[in-house]
Coordinates of C-alpha atoms in Angstrom, one line a residue:
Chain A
X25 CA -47.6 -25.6 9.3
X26 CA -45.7 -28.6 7.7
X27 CA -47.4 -31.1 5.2
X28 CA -49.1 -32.9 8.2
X29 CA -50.2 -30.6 10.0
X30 CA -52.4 -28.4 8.1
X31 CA -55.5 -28.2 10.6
X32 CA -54.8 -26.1 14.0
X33 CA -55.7 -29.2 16.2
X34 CA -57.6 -28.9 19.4
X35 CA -58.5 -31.1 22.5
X36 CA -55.6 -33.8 22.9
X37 CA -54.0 -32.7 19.8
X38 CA -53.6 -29.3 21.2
X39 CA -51.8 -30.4 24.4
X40 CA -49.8 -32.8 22.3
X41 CA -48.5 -29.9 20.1
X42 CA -47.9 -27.9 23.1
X43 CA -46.2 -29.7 25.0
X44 CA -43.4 -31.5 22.1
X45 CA -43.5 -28.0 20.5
X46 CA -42.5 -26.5 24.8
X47 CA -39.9 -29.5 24.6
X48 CA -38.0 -28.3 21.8
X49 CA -37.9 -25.1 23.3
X50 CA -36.7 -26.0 26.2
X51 CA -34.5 -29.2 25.2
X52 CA -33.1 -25.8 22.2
X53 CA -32.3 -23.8 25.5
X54 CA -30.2 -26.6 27.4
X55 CA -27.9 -28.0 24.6
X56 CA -28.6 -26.5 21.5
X57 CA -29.7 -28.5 18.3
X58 CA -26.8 -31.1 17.7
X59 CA -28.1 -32.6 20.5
X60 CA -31.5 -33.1 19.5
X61 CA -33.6 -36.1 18.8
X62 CA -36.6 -37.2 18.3
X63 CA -37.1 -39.7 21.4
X64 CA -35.6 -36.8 23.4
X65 CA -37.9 -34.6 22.5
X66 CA -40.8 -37.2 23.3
X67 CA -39.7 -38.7 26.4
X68 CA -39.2 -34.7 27.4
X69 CA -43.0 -34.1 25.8
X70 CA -44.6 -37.1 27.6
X71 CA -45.3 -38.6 24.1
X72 CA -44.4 -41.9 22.6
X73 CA -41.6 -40.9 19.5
X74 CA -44.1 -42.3 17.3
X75 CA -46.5 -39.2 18.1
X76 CA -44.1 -37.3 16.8
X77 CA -43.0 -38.9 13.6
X78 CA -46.8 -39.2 12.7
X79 CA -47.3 -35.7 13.2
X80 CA -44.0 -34.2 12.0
X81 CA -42.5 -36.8 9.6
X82 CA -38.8 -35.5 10.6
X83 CA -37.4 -33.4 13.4
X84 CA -36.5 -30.6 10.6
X85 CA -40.4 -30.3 10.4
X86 CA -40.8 -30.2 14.0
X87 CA -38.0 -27.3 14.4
X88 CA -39.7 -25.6 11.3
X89 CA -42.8 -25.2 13.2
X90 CA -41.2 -24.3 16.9
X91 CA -39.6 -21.9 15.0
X92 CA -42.7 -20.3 13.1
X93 CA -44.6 -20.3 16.4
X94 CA -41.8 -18.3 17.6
X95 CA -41.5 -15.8 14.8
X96 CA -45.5 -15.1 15.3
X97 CA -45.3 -11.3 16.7
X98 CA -47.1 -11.1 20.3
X99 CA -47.9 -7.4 20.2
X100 CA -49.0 -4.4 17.8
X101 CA -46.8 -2.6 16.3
X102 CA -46.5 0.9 18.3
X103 CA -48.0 3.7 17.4
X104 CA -45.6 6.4 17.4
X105 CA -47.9 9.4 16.0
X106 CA -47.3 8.9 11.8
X107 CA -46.4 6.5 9.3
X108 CA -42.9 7.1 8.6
X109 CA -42.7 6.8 12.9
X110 CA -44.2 3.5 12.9
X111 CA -42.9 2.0 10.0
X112 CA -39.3 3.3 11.3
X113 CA -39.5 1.7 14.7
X114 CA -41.2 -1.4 13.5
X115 CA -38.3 -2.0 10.8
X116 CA -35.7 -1.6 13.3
X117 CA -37.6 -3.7 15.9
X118 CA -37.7 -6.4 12.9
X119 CA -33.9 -6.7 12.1
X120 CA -32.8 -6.3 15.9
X121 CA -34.9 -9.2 16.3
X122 CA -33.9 -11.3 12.9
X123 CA -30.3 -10.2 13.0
X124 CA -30.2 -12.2 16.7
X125 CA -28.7 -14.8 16.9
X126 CA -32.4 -17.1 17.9
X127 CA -33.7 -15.1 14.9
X128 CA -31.6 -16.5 12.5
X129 CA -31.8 -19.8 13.4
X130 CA -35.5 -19.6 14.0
X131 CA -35.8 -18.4 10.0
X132 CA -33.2 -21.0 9.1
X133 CA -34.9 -24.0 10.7
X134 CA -38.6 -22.2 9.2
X135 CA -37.3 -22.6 5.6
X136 CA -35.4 -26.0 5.9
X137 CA -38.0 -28.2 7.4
X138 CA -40.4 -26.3 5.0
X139 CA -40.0 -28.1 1.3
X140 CA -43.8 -26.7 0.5
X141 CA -43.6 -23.5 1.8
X142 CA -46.4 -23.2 3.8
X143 CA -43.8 -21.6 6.9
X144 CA -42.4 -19.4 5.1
X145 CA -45.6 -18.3 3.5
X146 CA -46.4 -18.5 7.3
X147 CA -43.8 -16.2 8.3
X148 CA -44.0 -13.3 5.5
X149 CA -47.7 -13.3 6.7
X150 CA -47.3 -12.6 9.8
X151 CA -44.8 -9.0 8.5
X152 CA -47.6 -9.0 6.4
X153 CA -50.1 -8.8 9.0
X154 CA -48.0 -6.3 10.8
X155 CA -47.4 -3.8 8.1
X156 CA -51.2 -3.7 7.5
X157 CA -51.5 -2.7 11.3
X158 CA -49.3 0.5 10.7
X159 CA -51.0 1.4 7.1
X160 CA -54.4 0.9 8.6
X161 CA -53.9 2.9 11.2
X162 CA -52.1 6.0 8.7
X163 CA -55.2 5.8 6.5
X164 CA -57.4 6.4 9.9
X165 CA -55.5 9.2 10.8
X166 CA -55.5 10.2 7.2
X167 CA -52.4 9.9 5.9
X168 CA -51.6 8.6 2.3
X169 CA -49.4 5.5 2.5
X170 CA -48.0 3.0 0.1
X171 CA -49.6 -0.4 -0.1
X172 CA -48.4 -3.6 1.7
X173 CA -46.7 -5.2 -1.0
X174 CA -44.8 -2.3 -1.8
X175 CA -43.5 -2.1 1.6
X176 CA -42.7 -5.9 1.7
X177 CA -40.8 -5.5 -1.5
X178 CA -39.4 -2.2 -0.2
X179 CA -38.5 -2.7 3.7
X180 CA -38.9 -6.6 4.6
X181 CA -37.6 -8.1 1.6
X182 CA -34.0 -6.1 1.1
X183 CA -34.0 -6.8 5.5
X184 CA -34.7 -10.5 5.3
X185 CA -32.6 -11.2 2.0
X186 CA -29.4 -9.7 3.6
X187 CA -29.6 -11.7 6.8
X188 CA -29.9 -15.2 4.3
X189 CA -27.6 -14.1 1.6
X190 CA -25.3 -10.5 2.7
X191 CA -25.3 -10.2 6.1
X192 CA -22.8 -7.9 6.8
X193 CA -23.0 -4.6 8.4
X194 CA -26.9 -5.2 9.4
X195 CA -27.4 -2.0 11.6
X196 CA -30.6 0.0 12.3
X197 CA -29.3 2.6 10.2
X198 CA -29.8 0.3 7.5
X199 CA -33.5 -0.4 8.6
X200 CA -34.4 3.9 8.6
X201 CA -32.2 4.0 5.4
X202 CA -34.8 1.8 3.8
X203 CA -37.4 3.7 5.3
X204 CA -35.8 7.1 3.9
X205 CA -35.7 5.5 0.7
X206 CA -39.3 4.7 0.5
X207 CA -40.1 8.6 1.4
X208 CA -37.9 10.0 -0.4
X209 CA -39.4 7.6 -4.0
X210 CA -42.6 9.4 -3.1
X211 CA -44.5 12.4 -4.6
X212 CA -45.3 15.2 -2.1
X213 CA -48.9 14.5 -2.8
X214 CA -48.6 10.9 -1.4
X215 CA -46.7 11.8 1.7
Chain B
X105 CA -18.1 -23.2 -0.5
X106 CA -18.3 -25.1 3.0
X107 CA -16.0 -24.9 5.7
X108 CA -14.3 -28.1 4.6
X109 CA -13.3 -26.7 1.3
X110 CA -11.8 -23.0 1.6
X111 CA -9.6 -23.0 -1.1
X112 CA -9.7 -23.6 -4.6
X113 CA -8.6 -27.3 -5.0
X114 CA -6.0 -28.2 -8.0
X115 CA -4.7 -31.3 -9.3
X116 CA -6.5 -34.5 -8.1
X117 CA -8.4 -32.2 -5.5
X118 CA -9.9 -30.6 -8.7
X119 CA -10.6 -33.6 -10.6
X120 CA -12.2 -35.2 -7.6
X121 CA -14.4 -32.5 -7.2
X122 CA -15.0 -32.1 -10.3
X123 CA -16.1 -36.1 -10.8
X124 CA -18.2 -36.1 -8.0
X125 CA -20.5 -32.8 -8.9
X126 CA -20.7 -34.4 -11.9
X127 CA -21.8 -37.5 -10.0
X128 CA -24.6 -35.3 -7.7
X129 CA -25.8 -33.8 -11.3
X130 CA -26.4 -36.9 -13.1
X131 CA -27.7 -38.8 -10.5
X132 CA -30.0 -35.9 -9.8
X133 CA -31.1 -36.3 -13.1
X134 CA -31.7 -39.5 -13.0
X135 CA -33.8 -40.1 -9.9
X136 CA -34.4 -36.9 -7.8
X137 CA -32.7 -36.3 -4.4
X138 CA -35.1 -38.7 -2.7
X139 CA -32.6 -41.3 -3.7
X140 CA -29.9 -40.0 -3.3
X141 CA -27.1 -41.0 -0.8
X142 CA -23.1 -40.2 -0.4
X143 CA -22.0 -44.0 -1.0
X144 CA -24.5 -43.5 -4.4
X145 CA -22.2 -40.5 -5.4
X146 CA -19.0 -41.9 -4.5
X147 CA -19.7 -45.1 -6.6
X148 CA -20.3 -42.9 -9.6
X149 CA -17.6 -40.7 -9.2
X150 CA -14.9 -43.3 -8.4
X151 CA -14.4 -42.5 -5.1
X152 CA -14.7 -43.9 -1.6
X153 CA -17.2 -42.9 0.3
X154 CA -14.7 -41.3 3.0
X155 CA -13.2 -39.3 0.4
X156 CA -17.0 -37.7 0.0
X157 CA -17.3 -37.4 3.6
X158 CA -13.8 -35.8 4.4
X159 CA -14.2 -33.2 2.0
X160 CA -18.0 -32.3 2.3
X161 CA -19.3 -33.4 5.7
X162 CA -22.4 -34.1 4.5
X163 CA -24.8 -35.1 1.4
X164 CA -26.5 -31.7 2.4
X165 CA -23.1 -30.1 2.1
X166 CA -22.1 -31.5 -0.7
X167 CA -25.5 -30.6 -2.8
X168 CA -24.7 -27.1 -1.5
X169 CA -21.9 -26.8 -3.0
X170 CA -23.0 -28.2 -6.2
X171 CA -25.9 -25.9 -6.1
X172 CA -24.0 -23.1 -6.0
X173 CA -21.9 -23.9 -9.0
X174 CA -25.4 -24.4 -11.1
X175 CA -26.1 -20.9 -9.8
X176 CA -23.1 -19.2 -11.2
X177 CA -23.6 -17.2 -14.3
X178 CA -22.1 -18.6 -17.4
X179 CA -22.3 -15.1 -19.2
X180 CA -22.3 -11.9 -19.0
X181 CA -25.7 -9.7 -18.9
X182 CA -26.9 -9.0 -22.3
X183 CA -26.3 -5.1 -24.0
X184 CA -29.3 -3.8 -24.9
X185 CA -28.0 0.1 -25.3
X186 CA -29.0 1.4 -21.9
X187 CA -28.6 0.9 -18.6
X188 CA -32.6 0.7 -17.9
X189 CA -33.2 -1.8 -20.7
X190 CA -29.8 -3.8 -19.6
X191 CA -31.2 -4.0 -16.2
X192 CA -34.8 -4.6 -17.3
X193 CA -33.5 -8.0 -19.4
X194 CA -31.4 -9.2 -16.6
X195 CA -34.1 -8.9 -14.0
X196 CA -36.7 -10.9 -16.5
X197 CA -34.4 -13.8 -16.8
X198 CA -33.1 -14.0 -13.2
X199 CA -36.5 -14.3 -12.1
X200 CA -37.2 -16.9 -14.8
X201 CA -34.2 -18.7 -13.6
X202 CA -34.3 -19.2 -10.2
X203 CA -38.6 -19.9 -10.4
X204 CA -37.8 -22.4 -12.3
X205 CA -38.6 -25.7 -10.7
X206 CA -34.6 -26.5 -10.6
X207 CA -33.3 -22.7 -10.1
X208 CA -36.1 -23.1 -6.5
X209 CA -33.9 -26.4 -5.4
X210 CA -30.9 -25.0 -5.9
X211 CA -31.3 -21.9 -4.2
X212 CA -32.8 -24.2 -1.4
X213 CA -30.3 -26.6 -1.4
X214 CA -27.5 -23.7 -1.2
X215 CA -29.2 -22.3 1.6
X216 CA -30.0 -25.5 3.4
X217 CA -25.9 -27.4 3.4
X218 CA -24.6 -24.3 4.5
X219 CA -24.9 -23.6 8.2
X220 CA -21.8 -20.6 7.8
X221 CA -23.6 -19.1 5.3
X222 CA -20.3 -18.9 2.6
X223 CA -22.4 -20.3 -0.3
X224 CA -25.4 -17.8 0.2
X225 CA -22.6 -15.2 0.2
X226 CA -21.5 -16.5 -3.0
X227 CA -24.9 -16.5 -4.8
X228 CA -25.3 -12.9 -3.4
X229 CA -22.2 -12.0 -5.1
X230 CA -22.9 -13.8 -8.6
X231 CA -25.8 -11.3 -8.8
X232 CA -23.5 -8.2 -7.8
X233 CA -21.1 -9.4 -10.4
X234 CA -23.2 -9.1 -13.0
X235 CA -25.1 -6.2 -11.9
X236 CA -21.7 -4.1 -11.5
X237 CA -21.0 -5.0 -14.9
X238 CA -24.5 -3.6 -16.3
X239 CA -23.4 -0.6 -14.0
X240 CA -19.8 0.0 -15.6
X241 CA -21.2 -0.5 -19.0
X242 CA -24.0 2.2 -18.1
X243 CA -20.5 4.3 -16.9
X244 CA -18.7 4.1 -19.7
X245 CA -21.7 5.4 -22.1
X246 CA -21.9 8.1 -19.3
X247 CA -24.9 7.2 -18.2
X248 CA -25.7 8.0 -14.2
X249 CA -27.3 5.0 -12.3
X250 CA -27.5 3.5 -8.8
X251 CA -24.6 2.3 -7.0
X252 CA -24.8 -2.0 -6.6
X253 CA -26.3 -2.7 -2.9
X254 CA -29.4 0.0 -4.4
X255 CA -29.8 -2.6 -7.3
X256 CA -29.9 -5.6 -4.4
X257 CA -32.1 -4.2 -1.9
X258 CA -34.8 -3.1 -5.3
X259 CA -34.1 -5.4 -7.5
X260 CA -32.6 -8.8 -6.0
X261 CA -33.8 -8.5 -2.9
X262 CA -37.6 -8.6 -3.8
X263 CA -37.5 -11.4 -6.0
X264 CA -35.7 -13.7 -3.9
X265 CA -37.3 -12.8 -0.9
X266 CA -40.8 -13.9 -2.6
X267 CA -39.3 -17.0 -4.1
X268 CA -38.3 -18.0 -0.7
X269 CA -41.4 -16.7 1.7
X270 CA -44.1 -15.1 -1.1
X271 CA -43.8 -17.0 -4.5
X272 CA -47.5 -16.4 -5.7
X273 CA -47.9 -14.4 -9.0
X274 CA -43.8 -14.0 -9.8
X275 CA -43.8 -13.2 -13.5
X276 CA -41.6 -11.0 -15.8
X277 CA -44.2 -8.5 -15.2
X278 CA -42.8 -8.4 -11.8
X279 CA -39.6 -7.8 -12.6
X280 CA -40.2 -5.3 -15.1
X281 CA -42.4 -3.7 -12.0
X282 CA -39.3 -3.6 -10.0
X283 CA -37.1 -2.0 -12.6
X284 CA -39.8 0.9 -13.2
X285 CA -39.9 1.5 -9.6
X286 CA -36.7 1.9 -9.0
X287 CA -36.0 5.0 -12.4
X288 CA -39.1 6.1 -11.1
X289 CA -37.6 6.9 -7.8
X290 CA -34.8 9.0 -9.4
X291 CA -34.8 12.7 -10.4
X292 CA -34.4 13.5 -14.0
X293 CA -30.5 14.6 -13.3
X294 CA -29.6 11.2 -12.7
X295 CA -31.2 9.2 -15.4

């Protein structure tokens, strides 16, 4: 959530968010961002331009928060039987989706619109939130696994600094590669 | 650099480029980027402002490009005798650098002027130069260590990964955290 918009909003405010947040979407889909404004995105939303500028402050806001509502994950992660399984399937998942071409620009326009960092905190929660899915359900079946922060630092952080700084060759070898890694660093006993 | 500036200017190229970073600097300085504007940095530098705009496209741009010049190592990593303490040192002061209140804009403002992604590319490869020359040095005192893009995805990676999307509780501890992890990981053979 940007600077002014820190409470989740509900009644009007709620149908106002939806429906600017379903025109950027949409107004994205047609002709791409050079195109945008903010009294296109209004008169598309219903909304007087001022609405917006209240609520946003600048249309790199706005896209910052269209494109953290569309980095929130809408499922589990699967279950695939172990740990090393889900963690494999969920980091290649992660990169096919961040390496697309939406993905980047969805994690682009989270961290420019975003100078206090509550999106991005926004979207390393939500790979947060993910991660301790898998590792909850390893520790029911009861397997040892690392913690979260380790596998941020291990998995999701090498994944998410390559597609902003070293992009190339971004495979989903390189996603098990990472996972491999993080086995192979561990004692039999933890495993 | 951005697409407008590919190659290495010379002559008047170079001194305009180098008047008007010096321009973006000082009036940084001065009054924060708030105030800043291109017709602001071409009075200071002695330029038009269409000189400015022809070469940079835009004030994002242009503080892109100067942001990646502030990111560019002025030395070479310390020697401290071994590759674990040389790697250990460098890590501590990256970190310190780029938390720093000015090292944070930068790395934002490189990422945020630089849609083709050339000057994150560049501040990716200021940290492999340096790290390569930690790893020759470690060579040539026939020490064994981890080839360069290990060293980014353990070491790089997670620190600016949480600068950018997880910045609570970054501290040299962190780094030295990071280091340890990554001998840890190793059989005795190759340490």
């Amino acid at each position: 959530m940007s600077t002014r918009q820190r409470v989740r909003p509900g009644g009007r405010s709620a149908r106002v968010q939806a429906s600017v947040h379903t025109a950027v979407r949409e107004l994205l889909e047609e002709g791409g961002r050079e195109a945008l404004t903010v009294p296109l995105v209004a008169q598309r939303a219903g909304v007087t331009p001022s609405t917006v500028y209240r609520r946003w402050g600048t249309l790199q806001e706005l896209l910052s928060d269209v494109a953290v509502e569309r980095l929130r994950p809408d499922t589990a992660p699967e279950d695939h039987g172990d740990l090393r399984s889900d963690l494999t399937a969920w980091a290649e998942q992660f990169l096919d989706e961040m390496t697309s071409a939406s993905g980047r620009a969805y994690i682009r326009d989270a961290l420019l619109g975003d100078p206090d960092g509550d999106n991005a905190g926004q979207c390393s929660a939500y790979a947060a939130e993910q991660i301790n899915v898998i590792l909850a359900r390893a520790a029911d079946r009861g397997e040892h696994g690392p913690d979260v922060e380790t596998v941020m630092d291990r998995i999701v952080a090498p994944m998410m600094y390559r597609i902003l700084f070293r992009p190339a060759g971004l495979h989903a070898a390189y996603a098990r590669r990472l996972v491999t890694g993080l086995f192979a660093g561990r004692g039999k006993d933890e495993q």
